[in-house]
PDB file of C-alpha atoms in Angstrom:
ATOM      1  CA  UNK A 179      -0.037  -0.156  -0.209  1.00  0.00           C
ATOM      2  CA  UNK A 180       1.056   3.741  -0.937  1.00  0.00           C
ATOM      3  CA  UNK A 181       1.475   6.133   1.651  1.00  0.00           C
ATOM      4  CA  UNK A 182      -0.352   9.549   1.989  1.00  0.00           C
ATOM      5  CA  UNK A 183       2.141  11.511   0.718  1.00  0.00           C
ATOM      6  CA  UNK A 184       5.286  13.423   1.531  1.00  0.00           C
ATOM      7  CA  UNK A 185       6.087  13.479   5.215  1.00  0.00           C
ATOM      8  CA  UNK A 186       8.362  16.514   5.364  1.00  0.00           C
ATOM      9  CA  UNK A 187       9.157  19.144   3.343  1.00  0.00           C
ATOM     10  CA  UNK A 188      11.445  22.635   4.295  1.00  0.00           C
ATOM     11  CA  UNK A 189      12.544  25.104   1.704  1.00  0.00           C
ATOM     12  CA  UNK A 190      12.545  28.781   0.709  1.00  0.00           C
ATOM     13  CA  UNK A 191      10.619  30.555  -1.593  1.00  0.00           C
ATOM     14  CA  UNK A 192       7.630  31.053   0.235  1.00  0.00           C
ATOM     15  CA  UNK A 193       6.642  33.783  -0.762  1.00  0.00           C
ATOM     16  CA  UNK A 194       5.831  31.029  -4.394  1.00  0.00           C
ATOM     17  CA  UNK A 195       3.347  29.848  -1.772  1.00  0.00           C
ATOM     18  CA  UNK A 196       1.420  32.886  -0.645  1.00  0.00           C
ATOM     19  CA  UNK A 197      -1.486  35.265  -2.735  1.00  0.00           C
ATOM     20  CA  UNK A 198      -0.247  38.575  -3.034  1.00  0.00           C
ATOM     21  CA  UNK A 199      -2.858  39.822  -1.110  1.00  0.00           C
ATOM     22  CA  UNK A 200      -1.502  37.996   1.902  1.00  0.00           C
ATOM     23  CA  UNK A 201       1.055  38.798   4.349  1.00  0.00           C
ATOM     24  CA  UNK A 202       3.518  36.451   5.010  1.00  0.00           C
ATOM     25  CA  UNK A 203       3.282  35.356   8.897  1.00  0.00           C
ATOM     26  CA  UNK A 204       7.137  36.402   9.241  1.00  0.00           C
ATOM     27  CA  UNK A 205       7.666  39.632   7.796  1.00  0.00           C
ATOM     28  CA  UNK A 206       3.359  41.349   7.657  1.00  0.00           C
ATOM     29  CA  UNK A 207       5.256  43.962   5.257  1.00  0.00           C
ATOM     30  CA  UNK A 208       5.362  41.277   2.534  1.00  0.00           C
ATOM     31  CA  UNK A 209       3.071  39.843   0.277  1.00  0.00           C
ATOM     32  CA  UNK A 210       2.875  36.933  -0.919  1.00  0.00           C
ATOM     33  CA  UNK A 211       3.905  36.668  -4.891  1.00  0.00           C
ATOM     34  CA  UNK A 212       0.732  34.034  -6.328  1.00  0.00           C
ATOM     35  CA  UNK A 213      -1.273  35.385  -8.931  1.00  0.00           C
ATOM     36  CA  UNK A 214      -3.466  32.180  -8.661  1.00  0.00           C
ATOM     37  CA  UNK A 215      -5.048  33.552  -5.197  1.00  0.00           C
ATOM     38  CA  UNK A 216      -4.261  30.049  -3.744  1.00  0.00           C
ATOM     39  CA  UNK A 217      -2.201  29.655  -0.409  1.00  0.00           C
ATOM     40  CA  UNK A 218      -0.423  26.676  -0.764  1.00  0.00           C
ATOM     41  CA  UNK A 219       1.018  25.887   2.794  1.00  0.00           C
ATOM     42  CA  UNK A 220      -2.766  26.268   3.622  1.00  0.00           C
ATOM     43  CA  UNK A 221      -4.023  24.077   0.938  1.00  0.00           C
ATOM     44  CA  UNK A 222      -0.892  21.140   2.376  1.00  0.00           C
ATOM     45  CA  UNK A 223      -2.654  21.877   5.795  1.00  0.00           C
ATOM     46  CA  UNK A 224      -6.291  20.862   4.956  1.00  0.00           C
ATOM     47  CA  UNK A 225      -4.939  17.796   2.848  1.00  0.00           C
ATOM     48  CA  UNK A 226      -3.127  16.424   5.817  1.00  0.00           C
ATOM     49  CA  UNK A 227      -5.362  17.107   9.098  1.00  0.00           C
ATOM     50  CA  UNK A 228      -1.966  15.963  11.379  1.00  0.00           C
ATOM     51  CA  UNK A 229       0.383  18.320   9.522  1.00  0.00           C
ATOM     52  CA  UNK A 230       2.471  21.540  11.278  1.00  0.00           C
ATOM     53  CA  UNK A 231       3.245  24.586   9.117  1.00  0.00           C
ATOM     54  CA  UNK A 232       6.628  25.930  10.537  1.00  0.00           C
ATOM     55  CA  UNK A 233       8.869  29.303   9.770  1.00  0.00           C
ATOM     56  CA  UNK A 234      11.037  29.281  12.519  1.00  0.00           C
ATOM     57  CA  UNK A 235      13.080  26.589  14.843  1.00  0.00           C
ATOM     58  CA  UNK A 236      11.028  27.414  17.679  1.00  0.00           C
ATOM     59  CA  UNK A 237       8.444  26.125  15.934  1.00  0.00           C
ATOM     60  CA  UNK A 238      10.104  23.707  14.778  1.00  0.00           C
ATOM     61  CA  UNK A 239      11.534  22.768  18.631  1.00  0.00           C
ATOM     62  CA  UNK A 240       7.843  22.774  19.113  1.00  0.00           C
ATOM     63  CA  UNK A 241       6.537  20.025  17.254  1.00  0.00           C
ATOM     64  CA  UNK A 242       4.960  17.143  18.712  1.00  0.00           C
ATOM     65  CA  UNK A 243       6.580  13.740  16.961  1.00  0.00           C
ATOM     66  CA  UNK A 244       3.748  11.808  18.754  1.00  0.00           C
ATOM     67  CA  UNK A 245       1.140  13.748  17.381  1.00  0.00           C
ATOM     68  CA  UNK A 246       2.194  14.955  14.099  1.00  0.00           C
ATOM     69  CA  UNK A 247       2.288  13.183  10.950  1.00  0.00           C
ATOM     70  CA  UNK A 248       3.665  15.944   8.413  1.00  0.00           C
ATOM     71  CA  UNK A 249       5.766  18.874   8.767  1.00  0.00           C
ATOM     72  CA  UNK A 250       5.982  22.030   5.781  1.00  0.00           C
ATOM     73  CA  UNK A 251       8.441  24.313   6.400  1.00  0.00           C
ATOM     74  CA  UNK A 252       9.537  27.367   4.880  1.00  0.00           C
ATOM     75  CA  UNK A 253      11.546  30.217   4.311  1.00  0.00           C
ATOM     76  CA  UNK A 254      10.215  33.611   2.769  1.00  0.00           C
ATOM     77  CA  UNK A 255      13.636  34.171   0.423  1.00  0.00           C
ATOM     78  CA  UNK A 256      16.555  33.265   0.645  1.00  0.00           C
ATOM     79  CA  UNK A 257      17.949  34.078  -2.370  1.00  0.00           C
ATOM     80  CA  UNK A 258      16.736  38.090  -2.336  1.00  0.00           C
TER      81      UNK A 258
END
């Protein structure tokens, strides 16, 4: 039997995952860059109910591995 998707994802470019009209959770003065209005981070969390979305070390350290099946972690922009 197959699993239910990727269990751990970490990467840069969070702005590519959130819509252009939404403020970044870490940098409220910055906006996403998606033009289709979709928030791929929230879509991923909805698909995986026992998931956590983190963007800093404190959140990562607080993940309860007994309750969390999937983790996605992003940086706003690692190149700019």
